Coordinates of C-alpha atoms in Angstrom, one line a residue:
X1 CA 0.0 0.0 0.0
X2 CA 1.1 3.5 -0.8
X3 CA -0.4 6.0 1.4
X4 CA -0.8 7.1 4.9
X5 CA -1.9 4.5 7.9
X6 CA -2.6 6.0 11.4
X7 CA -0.5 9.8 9.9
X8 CA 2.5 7.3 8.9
X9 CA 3.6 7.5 5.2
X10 CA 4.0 3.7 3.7
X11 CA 5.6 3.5 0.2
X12 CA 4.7 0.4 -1.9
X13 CA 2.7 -0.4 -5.1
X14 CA 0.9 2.6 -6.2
X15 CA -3.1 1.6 -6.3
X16 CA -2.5 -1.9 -5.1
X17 CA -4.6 -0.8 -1.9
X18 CA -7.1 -0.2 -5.0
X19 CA -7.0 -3.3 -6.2
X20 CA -10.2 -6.0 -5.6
X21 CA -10.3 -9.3 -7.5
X22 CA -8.3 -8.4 -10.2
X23 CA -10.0 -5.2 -10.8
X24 CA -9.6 -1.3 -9.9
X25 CA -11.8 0.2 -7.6
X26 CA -11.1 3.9 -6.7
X27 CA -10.4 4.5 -3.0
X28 CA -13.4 7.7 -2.2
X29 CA -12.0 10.9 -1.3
X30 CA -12.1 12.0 2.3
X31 CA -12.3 15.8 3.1
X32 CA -15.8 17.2 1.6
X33 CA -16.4 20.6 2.8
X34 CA -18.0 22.3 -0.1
X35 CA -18.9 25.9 2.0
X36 CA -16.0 28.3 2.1
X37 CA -15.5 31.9 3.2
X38 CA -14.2 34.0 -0.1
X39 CA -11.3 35.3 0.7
X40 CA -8.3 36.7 -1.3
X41 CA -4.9 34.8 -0.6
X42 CA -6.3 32.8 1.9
X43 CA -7.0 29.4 -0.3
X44 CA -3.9 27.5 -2.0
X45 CA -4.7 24.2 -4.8
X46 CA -2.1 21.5 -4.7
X47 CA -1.9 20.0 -8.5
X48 CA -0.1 18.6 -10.8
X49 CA 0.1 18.8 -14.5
X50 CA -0.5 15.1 -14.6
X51 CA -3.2 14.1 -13.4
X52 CA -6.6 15.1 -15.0
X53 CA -8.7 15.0 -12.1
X54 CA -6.6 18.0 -11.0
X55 CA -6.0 19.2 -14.2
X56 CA -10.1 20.3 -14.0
X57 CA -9.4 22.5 -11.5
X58 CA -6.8 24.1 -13.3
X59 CA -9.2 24.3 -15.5
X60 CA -11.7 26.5 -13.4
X61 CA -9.4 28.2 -12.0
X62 CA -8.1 29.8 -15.3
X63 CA -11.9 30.0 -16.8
X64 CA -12.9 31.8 -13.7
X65 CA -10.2 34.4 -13.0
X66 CA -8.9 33.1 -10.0
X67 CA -5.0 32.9 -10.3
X68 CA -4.9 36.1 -7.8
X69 CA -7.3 34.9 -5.7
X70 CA -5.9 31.1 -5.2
X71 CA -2.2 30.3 -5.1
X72 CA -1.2 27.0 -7.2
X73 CA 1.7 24.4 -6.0
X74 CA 2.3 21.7 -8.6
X75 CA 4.4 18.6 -8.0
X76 CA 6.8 16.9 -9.7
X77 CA 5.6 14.9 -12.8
X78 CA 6.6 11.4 -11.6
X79 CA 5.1 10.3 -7.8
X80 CA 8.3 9.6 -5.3
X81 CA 8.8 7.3 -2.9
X82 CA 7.0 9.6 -0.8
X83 CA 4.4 10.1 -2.8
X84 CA 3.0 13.3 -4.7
X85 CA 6.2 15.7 -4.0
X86 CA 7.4 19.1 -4.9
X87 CA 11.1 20.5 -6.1
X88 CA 11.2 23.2 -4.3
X89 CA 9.5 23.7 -0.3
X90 CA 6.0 25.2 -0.8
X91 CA 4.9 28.0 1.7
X92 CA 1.6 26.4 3.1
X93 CA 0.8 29.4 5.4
X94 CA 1.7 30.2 8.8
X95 CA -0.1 26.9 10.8
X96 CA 2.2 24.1 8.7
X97 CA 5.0 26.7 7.3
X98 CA 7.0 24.8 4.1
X99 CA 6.2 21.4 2.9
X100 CA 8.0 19.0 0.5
X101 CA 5.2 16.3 0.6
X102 CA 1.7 16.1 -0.4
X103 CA 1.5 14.0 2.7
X104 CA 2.2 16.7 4.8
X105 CA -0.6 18.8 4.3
X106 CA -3.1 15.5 4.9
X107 CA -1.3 14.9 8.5
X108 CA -1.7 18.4 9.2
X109 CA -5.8 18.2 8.7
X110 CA -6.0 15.1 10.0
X111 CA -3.1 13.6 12.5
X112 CA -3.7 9.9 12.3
X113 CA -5.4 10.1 8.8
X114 CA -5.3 6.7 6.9
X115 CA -5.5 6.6 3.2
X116 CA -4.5 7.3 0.0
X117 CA -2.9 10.8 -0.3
X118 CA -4.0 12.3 -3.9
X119 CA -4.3 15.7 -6.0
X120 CA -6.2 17.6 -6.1
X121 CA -6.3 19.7 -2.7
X122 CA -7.8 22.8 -1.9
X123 CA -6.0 23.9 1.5
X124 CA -6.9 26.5 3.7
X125 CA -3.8 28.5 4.5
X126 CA -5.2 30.5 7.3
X127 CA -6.9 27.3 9.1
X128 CA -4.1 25.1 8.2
X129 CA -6.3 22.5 6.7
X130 CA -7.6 20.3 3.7
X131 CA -11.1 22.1 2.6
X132 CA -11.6 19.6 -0.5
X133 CA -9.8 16.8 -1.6
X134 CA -12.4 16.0 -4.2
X135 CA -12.0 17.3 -7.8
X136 CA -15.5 17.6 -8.9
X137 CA -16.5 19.1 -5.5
X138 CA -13.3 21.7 -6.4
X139 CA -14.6 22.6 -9.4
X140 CA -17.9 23.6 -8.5
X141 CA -16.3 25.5 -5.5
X142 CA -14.6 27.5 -8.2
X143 CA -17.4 27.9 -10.2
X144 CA -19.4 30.4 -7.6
X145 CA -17.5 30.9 -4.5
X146 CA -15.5 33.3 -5.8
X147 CA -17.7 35.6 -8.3
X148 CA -18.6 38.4 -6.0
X149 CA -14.7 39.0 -5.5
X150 CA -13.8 38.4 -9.5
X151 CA -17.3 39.9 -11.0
X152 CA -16.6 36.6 -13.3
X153 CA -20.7 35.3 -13.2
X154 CA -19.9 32.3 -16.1
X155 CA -21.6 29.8 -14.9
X156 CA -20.6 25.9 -15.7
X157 CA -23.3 24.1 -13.7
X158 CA -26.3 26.0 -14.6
X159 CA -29.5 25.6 -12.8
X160 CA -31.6 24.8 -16.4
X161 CA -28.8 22.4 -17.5
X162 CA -28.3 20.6 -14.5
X163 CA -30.4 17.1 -15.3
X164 CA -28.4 16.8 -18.4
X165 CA -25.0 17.5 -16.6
X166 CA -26.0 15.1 -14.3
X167 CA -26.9 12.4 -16.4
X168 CA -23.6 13.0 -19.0
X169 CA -21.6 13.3 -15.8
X170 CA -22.8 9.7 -14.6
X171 CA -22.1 8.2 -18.1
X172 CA -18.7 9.5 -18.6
X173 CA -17.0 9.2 -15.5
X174 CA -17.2 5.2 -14.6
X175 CA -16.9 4.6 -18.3
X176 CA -14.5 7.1 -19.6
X177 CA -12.7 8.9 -16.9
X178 CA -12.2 6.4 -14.0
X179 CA -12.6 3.6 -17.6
X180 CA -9.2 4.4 -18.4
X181 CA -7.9 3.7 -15.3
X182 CA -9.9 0.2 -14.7
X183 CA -8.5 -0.3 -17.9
X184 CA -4.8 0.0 -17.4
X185 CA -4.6 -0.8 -13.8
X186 CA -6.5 -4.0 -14.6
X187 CA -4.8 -7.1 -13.2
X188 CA -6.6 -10.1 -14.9
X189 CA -7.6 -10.3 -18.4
X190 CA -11.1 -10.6 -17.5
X191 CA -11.3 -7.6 -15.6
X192 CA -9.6 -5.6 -18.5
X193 CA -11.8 -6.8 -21.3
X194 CA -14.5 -5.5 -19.2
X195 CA -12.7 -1.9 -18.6
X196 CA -12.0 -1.4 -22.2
X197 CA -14.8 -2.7 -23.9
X198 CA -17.0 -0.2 -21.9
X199 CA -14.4 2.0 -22.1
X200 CA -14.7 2.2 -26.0
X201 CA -18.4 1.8 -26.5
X202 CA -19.2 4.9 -24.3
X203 CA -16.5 6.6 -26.4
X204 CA -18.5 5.3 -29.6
X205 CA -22.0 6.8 -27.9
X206 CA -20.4 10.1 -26.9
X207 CA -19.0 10.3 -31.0
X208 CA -22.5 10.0 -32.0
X209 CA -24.1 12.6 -29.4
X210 CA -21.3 15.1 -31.1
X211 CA -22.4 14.7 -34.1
X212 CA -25.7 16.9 -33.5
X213 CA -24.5 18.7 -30.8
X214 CA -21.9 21.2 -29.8
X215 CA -20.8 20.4 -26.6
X216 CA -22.0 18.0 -24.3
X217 CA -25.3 19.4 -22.5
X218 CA -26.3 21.1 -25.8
X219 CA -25.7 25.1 -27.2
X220 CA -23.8 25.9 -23.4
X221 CA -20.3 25.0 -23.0
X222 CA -20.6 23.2 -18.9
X223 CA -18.7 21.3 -16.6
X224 CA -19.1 18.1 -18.2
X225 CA -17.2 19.4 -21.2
X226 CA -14.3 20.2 -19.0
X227 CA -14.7 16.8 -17.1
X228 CA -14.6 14.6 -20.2
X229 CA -12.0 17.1 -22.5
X230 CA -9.6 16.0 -19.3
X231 CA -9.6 12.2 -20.2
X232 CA -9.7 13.2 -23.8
X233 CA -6.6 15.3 -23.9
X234 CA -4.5 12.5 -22.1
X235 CA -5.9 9.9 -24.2
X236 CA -3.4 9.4 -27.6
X237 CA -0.4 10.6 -25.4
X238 CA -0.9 8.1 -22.1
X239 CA -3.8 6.2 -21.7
X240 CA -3.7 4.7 -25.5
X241 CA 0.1 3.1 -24.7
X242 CA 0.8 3.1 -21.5
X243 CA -2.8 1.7 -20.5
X244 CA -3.6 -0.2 -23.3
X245 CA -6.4 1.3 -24.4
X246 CA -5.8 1.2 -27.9
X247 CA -8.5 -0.3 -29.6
X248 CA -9.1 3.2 -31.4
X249 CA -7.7 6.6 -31.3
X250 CA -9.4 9.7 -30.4
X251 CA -7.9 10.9 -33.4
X252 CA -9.4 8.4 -35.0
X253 CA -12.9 9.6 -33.9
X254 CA -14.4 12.6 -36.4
X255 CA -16.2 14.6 -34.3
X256 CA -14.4 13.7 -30.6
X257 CA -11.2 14.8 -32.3
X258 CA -12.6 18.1 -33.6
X259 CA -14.3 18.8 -30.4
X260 CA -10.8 18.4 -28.2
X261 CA -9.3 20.5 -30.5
X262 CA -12.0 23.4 -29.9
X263 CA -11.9 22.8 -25.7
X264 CA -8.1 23.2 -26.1
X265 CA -8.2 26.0 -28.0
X266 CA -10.6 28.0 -25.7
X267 CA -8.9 30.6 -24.0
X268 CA -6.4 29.8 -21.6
X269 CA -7.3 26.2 -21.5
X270 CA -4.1 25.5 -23.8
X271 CA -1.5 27.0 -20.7
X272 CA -3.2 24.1 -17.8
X273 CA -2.2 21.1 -20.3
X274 CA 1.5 20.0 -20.3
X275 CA 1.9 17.0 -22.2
X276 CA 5.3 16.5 -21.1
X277 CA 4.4 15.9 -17.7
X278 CA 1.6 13.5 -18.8
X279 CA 3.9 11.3 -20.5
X280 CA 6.7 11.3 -17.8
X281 CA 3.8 10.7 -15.4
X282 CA 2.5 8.0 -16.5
X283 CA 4.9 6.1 -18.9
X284 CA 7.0 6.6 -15.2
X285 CA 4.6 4.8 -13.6
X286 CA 7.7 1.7 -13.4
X287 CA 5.1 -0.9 -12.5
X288 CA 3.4 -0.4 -15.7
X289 CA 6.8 0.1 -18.0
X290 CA 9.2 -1.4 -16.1
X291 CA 11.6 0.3 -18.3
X292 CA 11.0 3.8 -17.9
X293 CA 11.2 4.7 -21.7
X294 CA 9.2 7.5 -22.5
X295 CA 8.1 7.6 -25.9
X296 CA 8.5 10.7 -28.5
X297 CA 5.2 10.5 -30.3
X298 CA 2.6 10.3 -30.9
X299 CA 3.0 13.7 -33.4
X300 CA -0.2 15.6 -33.6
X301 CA -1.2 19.2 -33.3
X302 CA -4.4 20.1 -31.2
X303 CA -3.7 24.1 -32.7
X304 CA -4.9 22.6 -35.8
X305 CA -8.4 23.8 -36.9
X306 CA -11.8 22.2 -35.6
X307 CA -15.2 21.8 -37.7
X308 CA -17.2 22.5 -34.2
X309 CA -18.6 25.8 -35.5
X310 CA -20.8 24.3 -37.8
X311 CA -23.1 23.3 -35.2
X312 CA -24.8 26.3 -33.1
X313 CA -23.1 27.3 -29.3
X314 CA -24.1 29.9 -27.3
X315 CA -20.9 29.5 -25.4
X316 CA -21.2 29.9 -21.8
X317 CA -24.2 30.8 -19.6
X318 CA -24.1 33.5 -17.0
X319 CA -25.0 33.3 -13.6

């Protein structure tokens, strides 16, 4: 097990503690707080570049003007001995001073905490503790806490569009999101024809929803977008090799393709991707490639134009 038990880091095989009859079962976050006092300076988010639950908030963050208002740490591309870590010491306010380790900032909310230490985390730095360890809890944190402080009303979970978030949300995740993971963390063959066969034909039903519609819940550009674009963009570059989930490509989809390339071109969205990182990250994961070779391709440009405006979008709705 790699985590914490009773506040004491223990280093082993990374998700093995995840692992049930062959299969991967995601360990539940922990710290749920979803009510915060807006404040300026006061909230920090632990990331890094590769992993895509955290790379939503990144996401929100930059959509929703927030880089002066919450402070970002991001860790070292490949997870340590010690788990998620950081090159440099990282100031987490006055209560826990510099940290080196994720870990840290867990113990410090929770002395005897036992589980797995991840990224995301939204820390308070005047409290000296975790708010949120749970990404799509984060994001819709970001999404209104904040908006009387920036005057940024864009509103990704909008009251009208909800039931259709909701129910895009519930197909994508187990099947797509946490599917690639299943997938390549499988440890029978059984349990990975399962993962990637459900894996692909939700891929293959989300292809053909595209094809009449812009983005995901219809004309409005929403969270669900930004929760499926973060499996997408990983997909050719990681998931596709070093997961073996490579029935198809996304490239190899029409209308998925086009639409990643339009999320990555929206405004800001390109600077929160590093697809170095992903590929250190998870081609380093030794267990997986035991060799540690990162590969050099594959080549492709998601600058290249998209056919997305030929459908109607009304962009984003306001709050």
């Amino acid at each position: 097990m790699s985590g914490l038990v009773e506040g004491k880091w223990v280093n082993g095989d990374v998700a093995a503690e995840e692992i049930k009859n062959g299969a991967f079962h995601r360990e539940e976050t922990k710290f749920r707080t979803t009510s915060l006092r807006a404040e300026s300076g006061r909230y920090q988010l632990f990331v890094s570049w590769l992993c895509p639950w955290a790379s939503r908030t990144l996401i929100f963050r930059k959509l929703k003007g927030l880089e002066r208002i919450i402070s970002l740490s991001v860790a070292e591309a490949k997870i340590g001995d010690n788990g998620w870590q950081f090159t440099a010491p990282q100031d987490a306010g006055e209560h826990v001073g510099p940290i080196r380790y994720l870990h840290q900032l867990y113990t410090a909310s929770h002395a005897r905490y036992t589980g797995k230490v991840s990224v995301p985390v939204l820390w308070d730095r005047k409290d000296g503790r975790i708010i949120n360890n749970e990404s799509a809890d984060i994001i819709r944190i970001l999404n209104h806490a904040f908006d009387d402080l920036t005057g940024n009303r864009d509103d990704f979970y909008p009251a009208p569009l909800r039931a259709q978030i909701d129910h895009w949300n519930d197909i994508i995740y187990p099947n797509i999101n946490n599917g690639v993971y299943r997938t390549g963390f499988a440890k029978t063959q059984a349990s990975y024809d399962e993962a990637v066969s459900a894996l692909f034909s939700t891929l293959d039903i989300v292809e053909a929803h595209l094809a009449g519609q812009r983005y995901i819940a219809g004309e409005y550009l929403t969270e669900a977008d930004w929760r499926l674009f973060v499996t997408l963009v990983r997909f050719d570059i990681a998931y596709h090799g070093a997961f073996k989930c490579n029935i198809r490509r996304i490239e190899d989809y029409p209308n998925l393709s086009n639409y990643l390339r339009e999320l990555y071109q929206w405004p800001g969205v390109a600077e929160t991707v590093n697809e170095q990182h992903i590929k250190t990250g998870y081609y380093g994961i030794l267990w997986l490639n035991p060799t540690g070779i990162i590969p050099q391709g594959p080549a492709f440009d998601l600058r290249r134009p998209h056919d997305r405006d030929r459908l109607t979008g009304k962009g984003i709705m306001q709050r």
